[in-house]
GROMACS .gro file of N, CA and C in nm:
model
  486
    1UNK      N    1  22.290  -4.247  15.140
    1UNK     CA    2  22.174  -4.252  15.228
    1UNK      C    3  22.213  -4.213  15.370
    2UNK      N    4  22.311  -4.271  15.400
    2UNK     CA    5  22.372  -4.233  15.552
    2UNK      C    6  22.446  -4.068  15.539
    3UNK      N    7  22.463  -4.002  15.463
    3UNK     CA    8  22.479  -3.885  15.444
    3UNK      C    9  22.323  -3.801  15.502
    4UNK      N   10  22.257  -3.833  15.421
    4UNK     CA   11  22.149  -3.771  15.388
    4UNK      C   12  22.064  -3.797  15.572
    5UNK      N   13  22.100  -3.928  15.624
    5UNK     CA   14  22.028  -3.893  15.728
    5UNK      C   15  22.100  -3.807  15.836
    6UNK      N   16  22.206  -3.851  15.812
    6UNK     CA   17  22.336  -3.744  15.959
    6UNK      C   18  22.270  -3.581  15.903
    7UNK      N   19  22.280  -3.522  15.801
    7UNK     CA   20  22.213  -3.464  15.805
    7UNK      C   21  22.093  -3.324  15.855
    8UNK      N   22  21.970  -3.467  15.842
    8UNK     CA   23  21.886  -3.430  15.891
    8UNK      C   24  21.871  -3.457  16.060
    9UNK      N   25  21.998  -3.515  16.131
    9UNK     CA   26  22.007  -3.519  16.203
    9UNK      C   27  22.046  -3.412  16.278
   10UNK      N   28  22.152  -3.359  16.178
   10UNK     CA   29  22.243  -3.253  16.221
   10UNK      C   30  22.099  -3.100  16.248
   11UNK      N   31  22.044  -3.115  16.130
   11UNK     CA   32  21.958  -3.009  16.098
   11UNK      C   33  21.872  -2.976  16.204
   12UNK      N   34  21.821  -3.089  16.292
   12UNK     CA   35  21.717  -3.095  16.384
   12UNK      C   36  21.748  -2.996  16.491
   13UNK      N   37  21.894  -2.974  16.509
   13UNK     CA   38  21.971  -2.877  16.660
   13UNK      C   39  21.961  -2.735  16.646
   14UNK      N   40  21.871  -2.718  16.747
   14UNK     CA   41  21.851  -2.544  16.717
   14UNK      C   42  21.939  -2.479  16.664
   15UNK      N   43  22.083  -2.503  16.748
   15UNK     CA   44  22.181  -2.396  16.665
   15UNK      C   45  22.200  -2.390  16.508
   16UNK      N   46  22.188  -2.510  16.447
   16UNK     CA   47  22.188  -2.524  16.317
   16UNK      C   48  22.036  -2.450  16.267
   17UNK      N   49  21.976  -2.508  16.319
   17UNK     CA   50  21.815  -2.475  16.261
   17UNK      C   51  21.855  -2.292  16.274
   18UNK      N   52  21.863  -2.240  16.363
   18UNK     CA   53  21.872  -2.069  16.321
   18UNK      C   54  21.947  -2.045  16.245
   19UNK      N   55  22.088  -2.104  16.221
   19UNK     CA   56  22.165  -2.100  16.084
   19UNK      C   57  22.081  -2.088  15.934
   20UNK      N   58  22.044  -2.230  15.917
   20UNK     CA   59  21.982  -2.254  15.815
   20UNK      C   60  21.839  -2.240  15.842
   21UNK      N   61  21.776  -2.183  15.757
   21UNK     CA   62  21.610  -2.228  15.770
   21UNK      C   63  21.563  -2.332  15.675
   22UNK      N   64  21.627  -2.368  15.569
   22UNK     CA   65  21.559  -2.447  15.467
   22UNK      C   66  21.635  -2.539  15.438
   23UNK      N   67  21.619  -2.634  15.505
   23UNK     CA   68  21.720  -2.771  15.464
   23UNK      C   69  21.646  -2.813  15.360
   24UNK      N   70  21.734  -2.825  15.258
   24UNK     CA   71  21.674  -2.940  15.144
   24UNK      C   72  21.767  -3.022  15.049
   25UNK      N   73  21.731  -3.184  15.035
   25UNK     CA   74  21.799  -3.225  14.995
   25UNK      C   75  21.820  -3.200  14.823
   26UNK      N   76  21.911  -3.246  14.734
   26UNK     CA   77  21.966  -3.186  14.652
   26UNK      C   78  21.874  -3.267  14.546
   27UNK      N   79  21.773  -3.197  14.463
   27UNK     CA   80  21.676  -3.267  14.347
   27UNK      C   81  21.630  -3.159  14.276
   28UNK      N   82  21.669  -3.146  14.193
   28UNK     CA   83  21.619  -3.049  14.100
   28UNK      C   84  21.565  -3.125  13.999
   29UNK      N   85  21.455  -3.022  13.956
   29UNK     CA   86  21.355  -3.101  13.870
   29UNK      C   87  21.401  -3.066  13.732
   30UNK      N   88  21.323  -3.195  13.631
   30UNK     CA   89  21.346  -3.137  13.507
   30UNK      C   90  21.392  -3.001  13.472
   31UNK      N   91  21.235  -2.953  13.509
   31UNK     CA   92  21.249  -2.775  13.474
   31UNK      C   93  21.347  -2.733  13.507
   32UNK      N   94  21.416  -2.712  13.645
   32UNK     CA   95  21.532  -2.666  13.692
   32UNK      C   96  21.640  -2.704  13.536
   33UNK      N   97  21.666  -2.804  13.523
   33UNK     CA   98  21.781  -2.854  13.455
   33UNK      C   99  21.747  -2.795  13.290
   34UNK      N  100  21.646  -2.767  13.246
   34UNK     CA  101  21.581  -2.721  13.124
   34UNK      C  102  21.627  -2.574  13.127
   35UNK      N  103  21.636  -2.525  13.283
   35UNK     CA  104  21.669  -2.365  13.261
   35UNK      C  105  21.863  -2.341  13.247
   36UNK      N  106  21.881  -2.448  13.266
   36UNK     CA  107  21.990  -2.475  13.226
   36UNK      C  108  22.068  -2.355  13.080
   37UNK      N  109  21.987  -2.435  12.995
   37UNK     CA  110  21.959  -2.385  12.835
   37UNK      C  111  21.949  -2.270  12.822
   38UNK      N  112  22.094  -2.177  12.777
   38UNK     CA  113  22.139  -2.047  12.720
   38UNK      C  114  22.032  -2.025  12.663
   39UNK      N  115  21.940  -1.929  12.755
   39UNK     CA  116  21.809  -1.845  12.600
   39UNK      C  117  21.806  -1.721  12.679
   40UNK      N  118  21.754  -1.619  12.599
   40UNK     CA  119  21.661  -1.542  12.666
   40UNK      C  120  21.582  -1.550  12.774
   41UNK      N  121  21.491  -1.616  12.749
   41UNK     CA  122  21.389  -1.623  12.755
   41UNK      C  123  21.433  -1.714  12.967
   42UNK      N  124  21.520  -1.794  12.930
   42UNK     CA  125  21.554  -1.902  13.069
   42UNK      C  126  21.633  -1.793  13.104
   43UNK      N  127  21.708  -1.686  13.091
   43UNK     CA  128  21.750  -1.569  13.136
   43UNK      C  129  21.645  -1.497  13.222
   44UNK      N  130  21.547  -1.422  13.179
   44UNK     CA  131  21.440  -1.387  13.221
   44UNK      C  132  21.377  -1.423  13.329
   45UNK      N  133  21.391  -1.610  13.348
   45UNK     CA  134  21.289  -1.670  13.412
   45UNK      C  135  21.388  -1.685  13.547
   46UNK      N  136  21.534  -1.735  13.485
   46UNK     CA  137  21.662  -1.753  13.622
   46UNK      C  138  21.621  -1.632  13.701
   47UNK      N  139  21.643  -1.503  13.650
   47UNK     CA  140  21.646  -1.360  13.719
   47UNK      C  141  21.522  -1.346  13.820
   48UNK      N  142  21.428  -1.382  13.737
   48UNK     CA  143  21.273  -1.406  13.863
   48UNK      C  144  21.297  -1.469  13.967
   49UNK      N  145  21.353  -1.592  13.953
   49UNK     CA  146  21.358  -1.691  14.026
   49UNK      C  147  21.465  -1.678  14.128
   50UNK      N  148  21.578  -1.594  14.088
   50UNK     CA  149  21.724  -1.544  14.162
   50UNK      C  150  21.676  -1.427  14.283
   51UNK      N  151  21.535  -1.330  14.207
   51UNK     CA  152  21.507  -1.245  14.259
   51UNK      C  153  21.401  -1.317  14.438
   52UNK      N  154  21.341  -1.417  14.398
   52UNK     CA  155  21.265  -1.468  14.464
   52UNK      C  156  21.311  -1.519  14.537
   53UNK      N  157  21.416  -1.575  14.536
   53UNK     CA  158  21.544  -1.627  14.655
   53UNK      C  159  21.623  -1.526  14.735
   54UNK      N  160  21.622  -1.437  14.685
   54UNK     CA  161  21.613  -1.303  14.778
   54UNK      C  162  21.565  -1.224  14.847
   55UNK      N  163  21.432  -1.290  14.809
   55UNK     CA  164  21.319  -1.188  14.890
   55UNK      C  165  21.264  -1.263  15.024
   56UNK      N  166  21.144  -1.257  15.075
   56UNK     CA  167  21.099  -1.269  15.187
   56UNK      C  168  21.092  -1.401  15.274
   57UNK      N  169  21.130  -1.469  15.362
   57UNK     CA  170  21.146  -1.588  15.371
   57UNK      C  171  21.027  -1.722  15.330
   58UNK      N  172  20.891  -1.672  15.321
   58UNK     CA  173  20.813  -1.726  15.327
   58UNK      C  174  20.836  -1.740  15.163
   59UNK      N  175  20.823  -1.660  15.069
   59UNK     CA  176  20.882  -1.676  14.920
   59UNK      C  177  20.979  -1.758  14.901
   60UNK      N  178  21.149  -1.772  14.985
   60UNK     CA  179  21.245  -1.825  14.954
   60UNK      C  180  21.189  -1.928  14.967
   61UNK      N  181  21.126  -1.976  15.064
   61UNK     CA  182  21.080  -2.154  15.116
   61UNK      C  183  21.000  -2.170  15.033
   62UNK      N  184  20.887  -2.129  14.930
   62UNK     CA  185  20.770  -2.119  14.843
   62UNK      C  186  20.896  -2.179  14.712
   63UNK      N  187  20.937  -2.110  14.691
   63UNK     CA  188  21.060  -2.082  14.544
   63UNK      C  189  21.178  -2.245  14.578
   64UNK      N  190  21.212  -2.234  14.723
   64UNK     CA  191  21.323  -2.378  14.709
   64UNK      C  192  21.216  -2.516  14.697
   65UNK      N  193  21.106  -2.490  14.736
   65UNK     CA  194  21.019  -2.579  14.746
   65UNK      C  195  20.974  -2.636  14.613
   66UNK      N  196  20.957  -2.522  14.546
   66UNK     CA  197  20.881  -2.588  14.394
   66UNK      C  198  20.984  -2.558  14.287
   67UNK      N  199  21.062  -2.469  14.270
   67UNK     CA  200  21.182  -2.464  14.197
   67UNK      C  201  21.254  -2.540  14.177
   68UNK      N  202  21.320  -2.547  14.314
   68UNK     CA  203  21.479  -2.598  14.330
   68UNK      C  204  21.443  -2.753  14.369
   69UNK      N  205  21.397  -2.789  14.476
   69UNK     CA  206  21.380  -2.936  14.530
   69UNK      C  207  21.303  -3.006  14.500
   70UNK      N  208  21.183  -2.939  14.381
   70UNK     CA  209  21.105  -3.092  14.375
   70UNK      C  210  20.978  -3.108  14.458
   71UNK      N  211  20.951  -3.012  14.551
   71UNK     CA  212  20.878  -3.080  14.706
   71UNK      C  213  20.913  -3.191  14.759
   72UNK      N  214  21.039  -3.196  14.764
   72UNK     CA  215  21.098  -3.314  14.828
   72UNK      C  216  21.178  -3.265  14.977
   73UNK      N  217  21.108  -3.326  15.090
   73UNK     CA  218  21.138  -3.277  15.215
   73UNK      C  219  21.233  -3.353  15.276
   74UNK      N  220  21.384  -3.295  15.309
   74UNK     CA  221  21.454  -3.367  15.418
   74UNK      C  222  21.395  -3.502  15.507
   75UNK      N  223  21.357  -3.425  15.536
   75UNK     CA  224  21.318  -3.499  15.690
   75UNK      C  225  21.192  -3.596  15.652
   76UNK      N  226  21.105  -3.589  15.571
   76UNK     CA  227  21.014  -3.670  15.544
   76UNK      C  228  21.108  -3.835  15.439
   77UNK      N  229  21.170  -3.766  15.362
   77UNK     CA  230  21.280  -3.886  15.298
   77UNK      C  231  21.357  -3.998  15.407
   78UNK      N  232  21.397  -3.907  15.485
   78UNK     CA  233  21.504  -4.003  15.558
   78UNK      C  234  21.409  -4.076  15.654
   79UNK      N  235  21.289  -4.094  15.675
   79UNK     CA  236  21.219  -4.171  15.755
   79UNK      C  237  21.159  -4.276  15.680
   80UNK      N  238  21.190  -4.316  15.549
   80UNK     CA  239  21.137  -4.409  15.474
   80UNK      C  240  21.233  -4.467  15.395
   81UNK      N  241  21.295  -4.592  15.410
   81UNK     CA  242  21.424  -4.625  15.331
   81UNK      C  243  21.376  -4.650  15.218
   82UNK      N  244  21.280  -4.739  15.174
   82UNK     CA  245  21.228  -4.735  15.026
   82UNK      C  246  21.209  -4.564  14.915
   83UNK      N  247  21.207  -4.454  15.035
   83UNK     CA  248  21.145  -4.323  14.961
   83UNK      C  249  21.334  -4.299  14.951
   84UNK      N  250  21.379  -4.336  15.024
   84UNK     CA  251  21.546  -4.254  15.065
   84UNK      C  252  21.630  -4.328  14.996
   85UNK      N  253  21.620  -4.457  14.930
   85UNK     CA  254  21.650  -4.512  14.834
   85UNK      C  255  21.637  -4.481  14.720
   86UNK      N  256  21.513  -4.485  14.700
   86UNK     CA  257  21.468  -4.416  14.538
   86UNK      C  258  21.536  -4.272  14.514
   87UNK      N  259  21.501  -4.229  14.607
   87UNK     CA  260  21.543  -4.076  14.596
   87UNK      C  261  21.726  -4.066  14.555
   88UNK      N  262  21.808  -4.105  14.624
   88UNK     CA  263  21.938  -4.115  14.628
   88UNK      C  264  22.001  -4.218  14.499
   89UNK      N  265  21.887  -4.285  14.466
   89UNK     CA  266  21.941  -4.343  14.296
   89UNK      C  267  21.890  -4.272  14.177
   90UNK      N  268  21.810  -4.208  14.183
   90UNK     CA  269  21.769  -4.114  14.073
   90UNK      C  270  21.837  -3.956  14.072
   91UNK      N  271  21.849  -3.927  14.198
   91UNK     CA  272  21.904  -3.790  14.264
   91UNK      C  273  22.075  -3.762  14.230
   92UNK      N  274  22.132  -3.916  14.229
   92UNK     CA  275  22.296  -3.896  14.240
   92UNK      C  276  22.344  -3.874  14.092
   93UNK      N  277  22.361  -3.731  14.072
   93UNK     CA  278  22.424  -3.662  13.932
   93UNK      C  279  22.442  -3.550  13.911
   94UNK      N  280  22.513  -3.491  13.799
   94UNK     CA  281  22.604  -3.348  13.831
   94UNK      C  282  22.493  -3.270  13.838
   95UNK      N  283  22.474  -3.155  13.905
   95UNK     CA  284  22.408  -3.056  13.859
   95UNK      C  285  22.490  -2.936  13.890
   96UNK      N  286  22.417  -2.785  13.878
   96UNK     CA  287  22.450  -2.674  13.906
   96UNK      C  288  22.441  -2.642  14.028
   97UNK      N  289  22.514  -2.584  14.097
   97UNK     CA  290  22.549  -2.532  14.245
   97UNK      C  291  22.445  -2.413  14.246
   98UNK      N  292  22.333  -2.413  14.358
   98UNK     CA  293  22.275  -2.305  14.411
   98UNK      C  294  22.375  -2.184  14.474
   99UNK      N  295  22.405  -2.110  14.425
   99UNK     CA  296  22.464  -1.974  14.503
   99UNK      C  297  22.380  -1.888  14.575
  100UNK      N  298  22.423  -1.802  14.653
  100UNK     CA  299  22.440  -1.684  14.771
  100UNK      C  300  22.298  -1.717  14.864
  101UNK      N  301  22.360  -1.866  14.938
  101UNK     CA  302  22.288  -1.930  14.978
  101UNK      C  303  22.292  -1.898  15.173
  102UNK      N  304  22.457  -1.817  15.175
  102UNK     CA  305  22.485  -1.792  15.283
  102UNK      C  306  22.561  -1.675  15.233
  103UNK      N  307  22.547  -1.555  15.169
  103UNK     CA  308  22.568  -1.496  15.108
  103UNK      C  309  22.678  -1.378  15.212
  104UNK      N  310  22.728  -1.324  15.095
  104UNK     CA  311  22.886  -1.210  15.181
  104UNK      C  312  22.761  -1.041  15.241
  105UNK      N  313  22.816  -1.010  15.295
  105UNK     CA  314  22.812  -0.918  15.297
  105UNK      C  315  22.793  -0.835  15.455
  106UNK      N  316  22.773  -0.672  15.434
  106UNK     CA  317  22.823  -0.641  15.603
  106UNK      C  318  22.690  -0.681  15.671
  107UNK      N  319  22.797  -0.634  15.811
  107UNK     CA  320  22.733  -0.716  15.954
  107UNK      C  321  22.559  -0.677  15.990
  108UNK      N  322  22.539  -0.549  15.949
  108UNK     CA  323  22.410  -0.500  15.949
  108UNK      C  324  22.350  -0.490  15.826
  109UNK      N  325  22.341  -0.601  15.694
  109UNK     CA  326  22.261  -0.654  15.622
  109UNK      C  327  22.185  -0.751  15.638
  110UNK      N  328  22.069  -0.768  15.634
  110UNK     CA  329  21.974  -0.856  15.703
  110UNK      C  330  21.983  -0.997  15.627
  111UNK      N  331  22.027  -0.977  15.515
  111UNK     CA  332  22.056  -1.077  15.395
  111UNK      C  333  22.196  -1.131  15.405
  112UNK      N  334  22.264  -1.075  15.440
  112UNK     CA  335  22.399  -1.144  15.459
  112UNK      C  336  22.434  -1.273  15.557
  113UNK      N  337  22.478  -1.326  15.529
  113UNK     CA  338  22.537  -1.447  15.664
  113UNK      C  339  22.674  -1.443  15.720
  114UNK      N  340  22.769  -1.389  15.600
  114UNK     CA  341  22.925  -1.437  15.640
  114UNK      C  342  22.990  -1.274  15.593
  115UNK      N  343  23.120  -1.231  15.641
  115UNK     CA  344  23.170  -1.178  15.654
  115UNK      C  345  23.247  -1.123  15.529
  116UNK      N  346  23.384  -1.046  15.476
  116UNK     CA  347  23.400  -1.098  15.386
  116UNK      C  348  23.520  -1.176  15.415
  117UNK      N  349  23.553  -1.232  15.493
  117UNK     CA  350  23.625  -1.298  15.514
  117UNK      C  351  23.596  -1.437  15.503
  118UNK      N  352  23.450  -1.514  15.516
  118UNK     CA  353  23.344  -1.599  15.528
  118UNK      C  354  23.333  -1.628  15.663
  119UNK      N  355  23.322  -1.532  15.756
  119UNK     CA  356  23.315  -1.588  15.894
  119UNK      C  357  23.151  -1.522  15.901
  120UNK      N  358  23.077  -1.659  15.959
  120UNK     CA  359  22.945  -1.681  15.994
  120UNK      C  360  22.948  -1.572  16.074
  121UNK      N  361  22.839  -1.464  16.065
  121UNK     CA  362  22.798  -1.380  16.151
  121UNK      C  363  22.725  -1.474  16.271
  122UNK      N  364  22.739  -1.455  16.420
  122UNK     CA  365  22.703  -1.469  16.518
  122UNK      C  366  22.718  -1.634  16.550
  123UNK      N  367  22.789  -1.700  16.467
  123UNK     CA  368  22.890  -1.850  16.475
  123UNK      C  369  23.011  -1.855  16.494
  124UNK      N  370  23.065  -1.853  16.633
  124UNK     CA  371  23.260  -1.845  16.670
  124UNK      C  372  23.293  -1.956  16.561
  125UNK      N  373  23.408  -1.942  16.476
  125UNK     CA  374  23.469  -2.028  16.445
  125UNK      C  375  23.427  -2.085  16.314
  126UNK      N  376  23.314  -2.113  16.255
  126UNK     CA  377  23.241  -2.135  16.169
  126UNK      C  378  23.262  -2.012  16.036
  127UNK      N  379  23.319  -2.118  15.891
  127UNK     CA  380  23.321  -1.988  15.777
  127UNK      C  381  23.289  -2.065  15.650
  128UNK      N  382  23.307  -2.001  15.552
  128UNK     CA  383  23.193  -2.057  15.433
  128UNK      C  384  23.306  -1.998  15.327
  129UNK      N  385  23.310  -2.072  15.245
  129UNK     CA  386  23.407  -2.095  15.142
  129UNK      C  387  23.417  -2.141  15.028
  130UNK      N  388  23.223  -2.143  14.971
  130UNK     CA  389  23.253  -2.173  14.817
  130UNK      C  390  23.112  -2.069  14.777
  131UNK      N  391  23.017  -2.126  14.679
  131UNK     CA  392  22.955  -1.996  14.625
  131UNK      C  393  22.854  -1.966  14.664
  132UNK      N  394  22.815  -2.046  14.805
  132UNK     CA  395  22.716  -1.981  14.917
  132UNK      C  396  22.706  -1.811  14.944
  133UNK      N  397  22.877  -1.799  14.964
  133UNK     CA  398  22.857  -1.675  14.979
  133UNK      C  399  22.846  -1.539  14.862
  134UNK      N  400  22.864  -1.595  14.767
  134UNK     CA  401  22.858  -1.518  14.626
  134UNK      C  402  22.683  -1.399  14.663
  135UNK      N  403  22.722  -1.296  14.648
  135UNK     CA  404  22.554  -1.228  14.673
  135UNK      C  405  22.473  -1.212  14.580
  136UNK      N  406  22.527  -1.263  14.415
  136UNK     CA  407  22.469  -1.278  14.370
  136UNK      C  408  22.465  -1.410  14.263
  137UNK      N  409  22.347  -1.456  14.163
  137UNK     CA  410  22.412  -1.622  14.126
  137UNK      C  411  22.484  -1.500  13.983
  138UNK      N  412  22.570  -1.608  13.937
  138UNK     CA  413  22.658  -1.534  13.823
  138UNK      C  414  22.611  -1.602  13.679
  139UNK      N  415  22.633  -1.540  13.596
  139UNK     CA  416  22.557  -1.588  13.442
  139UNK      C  417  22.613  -1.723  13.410
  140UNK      N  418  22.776  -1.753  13.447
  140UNK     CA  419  22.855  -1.842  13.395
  140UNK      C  420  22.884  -1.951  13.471
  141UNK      N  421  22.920  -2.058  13.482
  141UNK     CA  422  23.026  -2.155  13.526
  141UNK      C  423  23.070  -2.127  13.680
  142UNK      N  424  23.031  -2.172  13.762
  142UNK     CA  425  23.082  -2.079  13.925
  142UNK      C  426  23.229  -2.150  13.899
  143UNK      N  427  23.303  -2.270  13.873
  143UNK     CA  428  23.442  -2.336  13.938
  143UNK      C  429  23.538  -2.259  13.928
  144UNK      N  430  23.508  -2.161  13.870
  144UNK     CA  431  23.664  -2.021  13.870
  144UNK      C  432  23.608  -1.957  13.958
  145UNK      N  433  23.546  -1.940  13.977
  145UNK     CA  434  23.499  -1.808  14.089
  145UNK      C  435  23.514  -1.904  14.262
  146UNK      N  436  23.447  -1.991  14.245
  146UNK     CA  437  23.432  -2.091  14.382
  146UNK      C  438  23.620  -2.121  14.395
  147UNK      N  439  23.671  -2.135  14.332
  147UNK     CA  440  23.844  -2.090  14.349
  147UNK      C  441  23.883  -2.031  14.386
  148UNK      N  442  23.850  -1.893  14.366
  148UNK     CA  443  23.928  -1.782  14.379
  148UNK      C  444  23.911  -1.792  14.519
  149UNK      N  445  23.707  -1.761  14.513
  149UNK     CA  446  23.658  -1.737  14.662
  149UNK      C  447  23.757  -1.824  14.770
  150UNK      N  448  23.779  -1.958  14.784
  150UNK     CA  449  23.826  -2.048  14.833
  150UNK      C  450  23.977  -2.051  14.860
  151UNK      N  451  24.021  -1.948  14.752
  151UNK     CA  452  24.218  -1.922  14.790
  151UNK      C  453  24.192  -1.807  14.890
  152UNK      N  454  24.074  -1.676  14.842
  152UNK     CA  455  24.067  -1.585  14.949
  152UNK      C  456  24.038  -1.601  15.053
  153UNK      N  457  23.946  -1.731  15.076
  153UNK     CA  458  23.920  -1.719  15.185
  153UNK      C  459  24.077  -1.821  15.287
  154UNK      N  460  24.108  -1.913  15.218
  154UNK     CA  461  24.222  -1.982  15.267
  154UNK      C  462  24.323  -1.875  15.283
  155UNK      N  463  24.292  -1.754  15.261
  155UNK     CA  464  24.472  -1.672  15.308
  155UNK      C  465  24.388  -1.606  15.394
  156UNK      N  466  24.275  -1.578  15.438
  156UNK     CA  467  24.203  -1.486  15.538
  156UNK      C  468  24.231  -1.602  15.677
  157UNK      N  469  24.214  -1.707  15.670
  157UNK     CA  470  24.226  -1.798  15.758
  157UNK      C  471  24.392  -1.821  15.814
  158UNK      N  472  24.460  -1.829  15.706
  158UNK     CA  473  24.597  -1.799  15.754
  158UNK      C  474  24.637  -1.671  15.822
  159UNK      N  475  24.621  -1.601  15.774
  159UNK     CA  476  24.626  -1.438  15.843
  159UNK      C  477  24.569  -1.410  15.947
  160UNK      N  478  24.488  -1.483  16.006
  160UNK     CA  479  24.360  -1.502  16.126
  160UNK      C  480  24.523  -1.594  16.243
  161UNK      N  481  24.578  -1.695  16.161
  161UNK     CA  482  24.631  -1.787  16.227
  161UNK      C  483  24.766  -1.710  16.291
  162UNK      N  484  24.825  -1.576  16.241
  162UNK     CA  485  24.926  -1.500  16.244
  162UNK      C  486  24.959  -1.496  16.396
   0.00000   0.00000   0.00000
């Protein structure tokens, strides 16, 4: 709970707020977890849904809103300990990692955030190092890939330190 409000604390500071536009806390709904399930068919529907997280911001916030979170709002949770309670005992369990959430790519892509190095475009100092930056979500398992990303980016940081 004290996670969840630092947070939305953190979230409130412009500099963060132009970073991120869509804070949301971590609830995926049934459905989400149903698409889980190797088919066709949840193939089909991921790819829509992957595509829609790519597209226009007013869509991405439309798509994290009813997709991914539930309609469950940051900032409206942490102002109610009975709602921020409930939420954080039903909420706390494994799920799948949202990818290319802060996604790689060059400096004059409008879609990109980080470098390929993971250095935050227009953030000194600030870099990203698991499958945020992936540009696209991958069919399989991210923890080999969120590795690799994470050794590359740990020797880009050393080499920075030279």
């Amino acid at each position: 709970e004290d996670g969840l409000r630092r947070l939305a604390v953190m979230y409130r500071h412009p500099a963060m707020r132009a970073a991120a536009k869509f804070p949301f806390p971590t609830s995926y709904t049934e459905r989400s977890r149903d698409l889980a399930i190797v088919s066709r068919l949840n193939e089909l529907r991921v790819a829509a849904i992957a595509k829609a997280l790519d597209g226009p911001a007013p869509l991405r916030r439309r798509t994290m809103q009813r997709r991914v979170s539930g309609g469950v709002s940051l900032f409206d949770i942490v102002h109610e300990q009975e709602a921020l309670s409930a939420f954080v005992k039903e909420r706390a369990h494994g799920t799948w990692h949202c990818c290319g959430t802060a996604r790689m790519g060059r400096e004059d892509d409008p879609a990109a955030v980080t470098d390929q190095h993971g250095r935050v475009y227009g953030v000194s100092g600030l870099r990203v190092a698991d499958a945020s930056v992936m540009p696209t979500v991958p069919r399989a398992n991210t923890n080999l890939p969120v590795i690799m990303i994470a050794e590359k980016m740990a020797d880009s940081v050393i080499e920075d330190w030279r």
